[in-house]
GROMACS .gro file of C-alpha atoms in nm:
model
  360
    1MET     CA    1   3.017  -1.606  -4.898
    2GLU     CA    2   2.879  -1.253  -4.886
    3GLN     CA    3   2.551  -1.362  -5.048
    4ARG     CA    4   2.516  -1.642  -4.792
    5ARG     CA    5   2.575  -1.394  -4.512
    6MET     CA    6   2.307  -1.161  -4.650
    7ARG     CA    7   2.059  -1.450  -4.675
    8GLN     CA    8   2.120  -1.534  -4.311
    9ARG     CA    9   2.077  -1.169  -4.219
   10TYR     CA   10   1.751  -1.103  -4.404
   11LEU     CA   11   1.451  -1.269  -4.238
   12GLY     CA   12   1.210  -0.990  -4.330
   13GLY     CA   13   0.835  -0.963  -4.289
   14ARG     CA   14   0.812  -1.071  -3.924
   15LEU     CA   15   0.564  -0.917  -3.681
   16GLY     CA   16   0.651  -0.779  -3.340
   17ARG     CA   17   0.543  -0.537  -3.070
   18VAL     CA   18   0.730  -0.227  -2.956
   19VAL     CA   19   0.811  -0.273  -2.586
   20ALA     CA   20   1.035   0.030  -2.527
   21LYS     CA   21   1.150   0.341  -2.709
   22GLN     CA   22   1.431   0.586  -2.646
   23ALA     CA   23   1.539   0.858  -2.888
   24ASN     CA   24   1.541   0.710  -3.241
   25PHE     CA   25   1.565   0.347  -3.131
   26ALA     CA   26   1.289   0.105  -3.035
   27GLN     CA   27   1.302  -0.235  -2.872
   28VAL     CA   28   1.074  -0.478  -3.053
   29GLN     CA   29   0.977  -0.820  -2.921
   30LEU     CA   30   0.895  -1.076  -3.189
   31GLU     CA   31   0.633  -1.346  -3.151
   32ASP     CA   32   0.898  -1.605  -3.061
   33GLY     CA   33   1.029  -1.385  -2.777
   34LEU     CA   34   1.337  -1.252  -2.959
   35ARG     CA   35   1.408  -0.885  -2.882
   36LEU     CA   36   1.566  -0.655  -3.138
   37LEU     CA   37   1.697  -0.301  -3.129
   38CYS     CA   38   1.530  -0.139  -3.430
   39THR     CA   39   1.539   0.184  -3.621
   40ARG     CA   40   1.259   0.335  -3.827
   41ARG     CA   41   1.265   0.323  -4.205
   42ALA     CA   42   1.320   0.670  -4.352
   43ARG     CA   43   0.996   0.638  -4.551
   44LEU     CA   44   0.796   0.621  -4.227
   45LYS     CA   45   0.967   0.935  -4.099
   46LYS     CA   46   0.895   1.126  -4.420
   47THR     CA   47   0.527   1.033  -4.407
   48GLY     CA   48   0.505   1.142  -4.042
   49GLN     CA   49   0.450   0.793  -3.894
   50SER     CA   50   0.596   0.782  -3.544
   51VAL     CA   51   0.664   0.466  -3.344
   52TRP     CA   52   0.492   0.435  -3.006
   53VAL     CA   53   0.525   0.179  -2.729
   54GLY     CA   54   0.259  -0.087  -2.787
   55ASP     CA   55   0.260  -0.059  -3.166
   56ARG     CA   56   0.234  -0.373  -3.378
   57VAL     CA   57   0.509  -0.339  -3.637
   58THR     CA   58   0.666  -0.528  -3.927
   59ILE     CA   59   1.040  -0.594  -3.902
   60GLU     CA   60   1.274  -0.652  -4.194
   61GLU     CA   61   1.649  -0.673  -4.246
   62ILE     CA   62   1.691  -0.864  -3.920
   63ASP     CA   63   2.035  -0.951  -3.790
   64PRO     CA   64   1.975  -1.201  -3.506
   65GLN     CA   65   2.341  -1.216  -3.404
   66ALA     CA   66   2.365  -0.840  -3.359
   67GLY     CA   67   2.006  -0.816  -3.230
   68GLN     CA   68   1.912  -0.543  -3.478
   69GLY     CA   69   1.635  -0.480  -3.728
   70VAL     CA   70   1.444  -0.215  -3.923
   71ILE     CA   71   1.078  -0.120  -3.875
   72THR     CA   72   0.915  -0.100  -4.217
   73ALA     CA   73   0.542  -0.080  -4.136
   74ILE     CA   74   0.315   0.012  -3.842
   75ALA     CA   75  -0.023  -0.156  -3.800
   76PRO     CA   76  -0.331   0.064  -3.742
   77ARG     CA   77  -0.375   0.152  -3.377
   78GLN     CA   78  -0.686   0.049  -3.189
   79THR     CA   79  -0.642   0.305  -2.912
   80THR     CA   80  -0.401   0.592  -2.845
   81PHE     CA   81  -0.297   0.769  -2.528
   82THR     CA   82  -0.085   1.076  -2.594
   83ARG     CA   83   0.072   1.137  -2.253
   84PRO     CA   84   0.260   0.915  -2.227
   85PRO     CA   85   0.247   0.805  -2.594
   86VAL     CA   86   0.111   0.449  -2.577
   87ALA     CA   87  -0.072   0.260  -2.849
   88ASN     CA   88  -0.324  -0.027  -2.834
   89ALA     CA   89  -0.381  -0.011  -2.457
   90SER     CA   90  -0.718  -0.145  -2.338
   91GLN     CA   91  -0.732  -0.003  -1.985
   92ILE     CA   92  -0.551   0.233  -1.748
   93LEU     CA   93  -0.461   0.131  -1.397
   94LEU     CA   94  -0.448   0.443  -1.180
   95LEU     CA   95  -0.232   0.368  -0.878
   96PHE     CA   96  -0.256   0.605  -0.582
   97ALA     CA   97  -0.127   0.579  -0.226
   98LEU     CA   98  -0.337   0.627   0.086
   99ALA     CA   99  -0.035   0.766   0.269
  100GLN     CA  100   0.321   0.881   0.194
  101PRO     CA  101   0.212   1.072  -0.011
  102ASP     CA  102  -0.143   1.129   0.108
  103LEU     CA  103  -0.424   1.077  -0.139
  104ASP     CA  104  -0.539   1.408  -0.291
  105PRO     CA  105  -0.903   1.393  -0.415
  106TRP     CA  106  -0.847   1.678  -0.662
  107GLN     CA  107  -0.545   1.504  -0.812
  108LEU     CA  108  -0.727   1.172  -0.843
  109SER     CA  109  -1.026   1.341  -1.002
  110ARG     CA  110  -0.797   1.508  -1.257
  111PHE     CA  111  -0.640   1.175  -1.352
  112LEU     CA  112  -0.984   1.019  -1.389
  113LEU     CA  113  -1.093   1.299  -1.622
  114CYS     CA  114  -0.795   1.240  -1.850
  115VAL     CA  115  -0.877   0.869  -1.866
  116GLU     CA  116  -1.247   0.929  -1.932
  117ALA     CA  117  -1.159   1.166  -2.217
  118THR     CA  118  -0.964   0.889  -2.395
  119PRO     CA  119  -1.199   0.673  -2.606
  120ALA     CA  120  -1.208   0.295  -2.556
  121LEU     CA  121  -0.993   0.302  -2.240
  122LYS     CA  122  -1.139   0.172  -1.914
  123PRO     CA  123  -1.019   0.321  -1.582
  124LEU     CA  124  -0.923   0.095  -1.294
  125VAL     CA  125  -0.836   0.252  -0.957
  126CYS     CA  126  -0.599   0.086  -0.708
  127LEU     CA  127  -0.506   0.225  -0.368
  128ASN     CA  128  -0.163   0.124  -0.238
  129LYS     CA  129   0.005   0.140   0.107
  130CYS     CA  130  -0.305   0.030   0.292
  131ASP     CA  131  -0.086  -0.093   0.578
  132LEU     CA  132  -0.009   0.269   0.669
  133VAL     CA  133  -0.371   0.362   0.750
  134SER     CA  134  -0.645   0.213   0.965
  135VAL     CA  135  -0.922  -0.014   0.844
  136GLU     CA  136  -1.173   0.267   0.898
  137VAL     CA  137  -0.979   0.493   0.660
  138GLN     CA  138  -0.966   0.216   0.399
  139GLN     CA  139  -1.342   0.160   0.420
  140MET     CA  140  -1.403   0.536   0.403
  141TRP     CA  141  -1.209   0.567   0.077
  142GLN     CA  142  -1.376   0.259  -0.068
  143ALA     CA  143  -1.722   0.403  -0.003
  144ARG     CA  144  -1.618   0.748  -0.115
  145LEU     CA  145  -1.479   0.637  -0.452
  146ALA     CA  146  -1.777   0.408  -0.505
  147THR     CA  147  -2.001   0.716  -0.504
  148TRP     CA  148  -1.773   0.861  -0.772
  149GLY     CA  149  -1.838   0.553  -0.987
  150TYR     CA  150  -1.493   0.394  -0.942
  151PRO     CA  151  -1.487   0.115  -0.679
  152PRO     CA  152  -1.115   0.079  -0.593
  153LEU     CA  153  -0.892  -0.219  -0.529
  154LEU     CA  154  -0.687  -0.205  -0.209
  155LEU     CA  155  -0.322  -0.317  -0.229
  156THR     CA  156  -0.016  -0.337  -0.010
  157VAL     CA  157   0.270  -0.381  -0.251
  158GLN     CA  158   0.533  -0.398   0.023
  159GLN     CA  159   0.371  -0.714   0.170
  160GLN     CA  160   0.221  -0.823  -0.165
  161GLN     CA  161  -0.133  -0.826  -0.027
  162GLY     CA  162  -0.456  -0.772  -0.218
  163TYR     CA  163  -0.332  -0.914  -0.549
  164ASP     CA  164  -0.604  -1.179  -0.592
  165PRO     CA  165  -0.868  -0.935  -0.730
  166LEU     CA  166  -0.600  -0.767  -0.945
  167TYR     CA  167  -0.481  -1.070  -1.144
  168PRO     CA  168  -0.812  -1.127  -1.334
  169CYS     CA  169  -0.823  -0.757  -1.426
  170LEU     CA  170  -0.478  -0.772  -1.587
  171ALA     CA  171  -0.517  -1.105  -1.772
  172GLY     CA  172  -0.538  -1.065  -2.148
  173GLN     CA  173  -0.522  -0.686  -2.132
  174ILE     CA  174  -0.267  -0.420  -2.223
  175THR     CA  175  -0.276  -0.210  -1.907
  176LEU     CA  176  -0.120   0.133  -1.881
  177LEU     CA  177   0.007   0.192  -1.529
  178ALA     CA  178  -0.020   0.559  -1.436
  179GLY     CA  179  -0.030   0.778  -1.130
  180PRO     CA  180   0.169   1.035  -0.935
  181SER     CA  181   0.532   0.986  -0.842
  182GLY     CA  182   0.608   0.787  -0.529
  183VAL     CA  183   0.287   0.581  -0.510
  184GLY     CA  184   0.462   0.248  -0.585
  185LYS     CA  185   0.426   0.189  -0.959
  186SER     CA  186   0.779   0.057  -1.003
  187SER     CA  187   0.746  -0.151  -0.685
  188LEU     CA  188   0.424  -0.305  -0.819
  189ILE     CA  189   0.596  -0.407  -1.143
  190ARG     CA  190   0.890  -0.553  -0.953
  191SER     CA  191   0.653  -0.758  -0.735
  192LEU     CA  192   0.455  -0.884  -1.035
  193LEU     CA  193   0.772  -0.955  -1.236
  194PRO     CA  194   1.059  -1.032  -0.996
  195GLU     CA  195   1.298  -1.099  -1.284
  196VAL     CA  196   1.263  -0.742  -1.411
  197ALA     CA  197   1.509  -0.491  -1.266
  198VAL     CA  198   1.312  -0.172  -1.199
  199ARG     CA  199   1.447   0.126  -1.007
  200VAL     CA  200   1.257   0.230  -0.695
  201ALA     CA  201   1.308   0.523  -0.460
  202ALA     CA  202   1.172   0.632  -0.125
  203VAL     CA  203   0.934   0.922  -0.082
  204SER     CA  204   1.097   1.251   0.014
  205GLY     CA  205   1.074   1.285   0.390
  206LYS     CA  206   1.081   1.665   0.381
  207LEU     CA  207   0.828   1.733   0.104
  208GLN     CA  208   0.629   1.408   0.130
  209ARG     CA  209   0.637   1.383  -0.247
  210GLY     CA  210   0.749   1.103  -0.473
  211ARG     CA  211   1.074   1.094  -0.663
  212HIS     CA  212   1.081   1.021  -1.036
  213THR     CA  213   1.243   0.681  -1.099
  214THR     CA  214   1.090   0.579  -1.435
  215ARG     CA  215   1.248   0.780  -1.716
  216HIS     CA  216   1.082   0.629  -2.022
  217VAL     CA  217   0.777   0.424  -2.123
  218GLU     CA  218   0.828   0.046  -2.124
  219LEU     CA  219   0.603  -0.254  -2.186
  220TYR     CA  220   0.634  -0.568  -1.970
  221GLU     CA  221   0.482  -0.907  -2.052
  222LEU     CA  222   0.282  -1.060  -1.766
  223PRO     CA  223   0.256  -1.435  -1.705
  224GLY     CA  224  -0.124  -1.428  -1.753
  225GLN     CA  225  -0.113  -1.340  -2.124
  226GLY     CA  226  -0.120  -0.969  -2.059
  227TRP     CA  227   0.101  -0.662  -2.081
  228LEU     CA  228   0.175  -0.387  -1.832
  229VAL     CA  229   0.298  -0.046  -1.948
  230ASP     CA  230   0.510   0.150  -1.702
  231SER     CA  231   0.513   0.526  -1.751
  232PRO     CA  232   0.691   0.817  -1.580
  233GLY     CA  233   0.494   0.963  -1.293
  234PHE     CA  234   0.355   1.315  -1.312
  235ASN     CA  235   0.159   1.497  -1.046
  236LYS     CA  236  -0.062   1.714  -1.267
  237PRO     CA  237  -0.173   1.572  -1.604
  238GLU     CA  238  -0.269   1.822  -1.870
  239LEU     CA  239  -0.642   1.881  -1.904
  240THR     CA  240  -0.727   1.912  -2.276
  241ILE     CA  241  -1.103   1.851  -2.261
  242ALA     CA  242  -1.332   2.099  -2.433
  243PRO     CA  243  -1.573   2.278  -2.195
  244GLN     CA  244  -1.873   2.138  -2.384
  245GLN     CA  245  -1.750   1.779  -2.328
  246LEU     CA  246  -1.644   1.809  -1.966
  247ALA     CA  247  -1.977   1.710  -1.808
  248ALA     CA  248  -1.986   1.383  -2.004
  249GLN     CA  249  -1.665   1.268  -1.830
  250PHE     CA  250  -1.830   1.250  -1.485
  251PRO     CA  251  -2.022   0.927  -1.408
  252GLU     CA  252  -2.229   1.116  -1.152
  253ILE     CA  253  -2.348   1.363  -1.416
  254ARG     CA  254  -2.420   1.086  -1.666
  255GLN     CA  255  -2.634   0.908  -1.408
  256ARG     CA  256  -2.833   1.223  -1.330
  257GLN     CA  257  -2.888   1.301  -1.698
  258GLN     CA  258  -3.021   0.950  -1.759
  259GLN     CA  259  -3.294   1.009  -1.503
  260ALA     CA  260  -3.390   1.360  -1.620
  261SER     CA  261  -3.270   1.634  -1.853
  262CYS     CA  262  -3.185   1.997  -1.794
  263GLN     CA  263  -3.424   2.270  -1.904
  264PHE     CA  264  -3.170   2.408  -2.154
  265SER     CA  265  -2.970   2.192  -2.393
  266ASP     CA  266  -2.661   2.414  -2.358
  267CYS     CA  267  -2.670   2.413  -1.978
  268TRP     CA  268  -2.330   2.466  -1.812
  269HIS     CA  269  -2.470   2.326  -1.482
  270ARG     CA  270  -2.380   2.635  -1.286
  271GLU     CA  271  -2.657   2.888  -1.219
  272GLU     CA  272  -2.898   2.797  -1.500
  273PRO     CA  273  -3.261   2.735  -1.396
  274GLY     CA  274  -3.398   2.385  -1.430
  275CYS     CA  275  -3.056   2.217  -1.403
  276VAL     CA  276  -3.069   1.854  -1.286
  277VAL     CA  277  -2.691   1.826  -1.237
  278ARG     CA  278  -2.638   2.104  -0.985
  279GLY     CA  279  -2.666   1.966  -0.635
  280ASP     CA  280  -2.501   1.843  -0.319
  281TRP     CA  281  -2.264   1.576  -0.449
  282GLU     CA  282  -1.895   1.568  -0.368
  283ARG     CA  283  -1.735   1.616  -0.708
  284TYR     CA  284  -1.963   1.900  -0.812
  285ALA     CA  285  -1.699   2.141  -0.679
  286HIS     CA  286  -1.442   1.953  -0.889
  287TYR     CA  287  -1.659   1.999  -1.197
  288LEU     CA  288  -1.690   2.375  -1.144
  289ARG     CA  289  -1.315   2.410  -1.093
  290PHE     CA  290  -1.225   2.206  -1.402
  291LEU     CA  291  -1.491   2.387  -1.607
  292GLU     CA  292  -1.335   2.723  -1.525
  293GLU     CA  293  -0.994   2.587  -1.624
  294ALA     CA  294  -1.129   2.448  -1.951
  295LEU     CA  295  -1.300   2.778  -2.036
  296GLN     CA  296  -0.979   2.972  -1.974
  297ALA     CA  297  -0.781   2.729  -2.191
  298GLU     CA  298  -1.034   2.763  -2.474
  299THR     CA  299  -1.011   3.143  -2.453
  300LEU     CA  300  -0.632   3.125  -2.486
  301ARG     CA  301  -0.660   2.891  -2.786
  302GLN     CA  302  -0.897   3.130  -2.960
  303ARG     CA  303  -0.656   3.419  -2.909
  304GLN     CA  304  -0.367   3.231  -3.065
  305PRO     CA  305  -0.318   3.283  -3.441
  306ASP     CA  306  -0.431   3.012  -3.676
  307ALA     CA  307  -0.146   2.775  -3.762
  308GLU     CA  308  -0.258   2.755  -4.127
  309ALA     CA  309  -0.238   3.133  -4.157
  310ALA     CA  310   0.136   3.114  -4.091
  311PHE     CA  311   0.189   2.918  -4.417
  312LYS     CA  312   0.096   2.979  -4.777
  313LEU     CA  313   0.045   2.735  -5.061
  314LYS     CA  314   0.303   2.745  -5.339
  315MET     CA  315   0.294   2.518  -5.642
  316ARG     CA  316   0.627   2.378  -5.757
  317PRO     CA  317   0.715   2.361  -6.129
  318THR     CA  318   0.653   1.985  -6.114
  319GLY     CA  319   0.294   2.048  -6.007
  320ARG     CA  320   0.351   1.927  -5.653
  321PRO     CA  321   0.200   2.150  -5.383
  322ASP     CA  322   0.429   2.287  -5.116
  323TYR     CA  323   0.392   2.513  -4.815
  324GLU     CA  324   0.634   2.781  -4.708
  325PRO     CA  325   0.625   3.021  -4.410
  326ARG     CA  326   0.426   3.335  -4.466
  327LEU     CA  327   0.637   3.643  -4.392
  328ASP     CA  328   0.506   3.922  -4.176
  329ALA     CA  329   0.379   4.184  -4.421
  330LYS     CA  330   0.450   4.479  -4.191
  331LYS     CA  331   0.799   4.360  -4.109
  332TYR     CA  332   0.918   4.271  -4.459
  333ARG     CA  333   0.713   4.512  -4.671
  334ARG     CA  334   0.925   4.725  -4.898
  335ARG     CA  335   0.888   5.102  -4.852
  336SER     CA  336   0.726   5.286  -5.137
  337ARG     CA  337   0.919   5.548  -5.340
  338ARG     CA  338   0.709   5.828  -5.193
  339GLN     CA  339   0.786   5.716  -4.839
  340ARG     CA  340   1.157   5.695  -4.914
  341HIS     CA  341   1.152   6.055  -5.051
  342GLN     CA  342   0.970   6.177  -4.741
  343LEU     CA  343   1.229   6.014  -4.515
  344LEU     CA  344   1.508   6.168  -4.724
  345GLU     CA  345   1.353   6.515  -4.701
  346GLN     CA  346   1.314   6.484  -4.325
  347TRP     CA  347   1.675   6.381  -4.294
  348GLN     CA  348   1.790   6.681  -4.503
  349VAL     CA  349   1.583   6.925  -4.295
  350THR     CA  350   1.723   6.780  -3.974
  351ALA     CA  351   2.078   6.809  -4.108
  352GLU     CA  352   2.026   7.177  -4.203
  353ASP     CA  353   1.876   7.266  -3.864
  354ASP     CA  354   2.165   7.104  -3.678
  355PRO     CA  355   2.440   7.369  -3.642
  356GLY     CA  356   2.698   7.104  -3.565
  357GLU     CA  357   3.014   7.168  -3.366
  358PRO     CA  358   3.170   7.518  -3.385
  359ASP     CA  359   3.498   7.555  -3.571
  360SER     CA  360   3.803   7.560  -3.348
   0.00000   0.00000   0.00000
């Protein structure tokens, strides 16, 4: 009876995709639509293999009745996005609002830089809450972002308007939905997938800022053979681009460099003579601001101690290499015999010079 039960329980070697992850548990959807709550095999943890949303994984030791399984292998990732940690995404849908909260050009430009710095990920810009602004404002932002190199899609999630151009962009793609808090990301998912219960919240009336409603990364299957990844909103993504690579993330700079080249190959596009990038284009001020930030971050990284210097190699008796923390030499260095004698002599001289308390 027990052997029969184990045979029913073990259906190993099935493929699935991680659709959500919280703490040490991951929800995996198999190819037949079955969802399992899975843990990671200890071998994967020891080898440093983490499970991300979007990963293609192999499931073994499946218990369909309990809805549980064990992840035993992770397929190689085609793309990675570290914040939030998402694997195998093909594009990023940046959702911003034209009002409540107002669209901040600096914030949008920062998001675009983070997307451009991620290889093999295509940015797609959507502007929500178009019903709160005039047609002239909508056309102004369309023309403005077109000069940036990102023609936007205009949406009104509340009335479900403007979805026709969006559907072909999502079909057959794994799309990471990102943007600041309060722009309508959760509302967009709820309108695309009415059967999915997603929390939404109103924008703060006092601060005109969005409230965080999404607490973890989750993957939703769209009817058009695609996936949509919902991620927690954040107003200021971390800029980790090296200063030397910053200019390549601007479509305007790439277009200018295709037509001509700067006089110096290491041009920072600031005050150098013969620069073809410097000029009167809108995001040039953005470039200078982000360049200064990237240079300051690189200076701080260079001042930090090398991580490898904090460890030293130690060979075990079995011949296996191992690393252990390197102790601070000044803090843990043993005093020499001469130094100990000097300290003792100083202490004796101090004790002789001290008259002490008088006898009563």
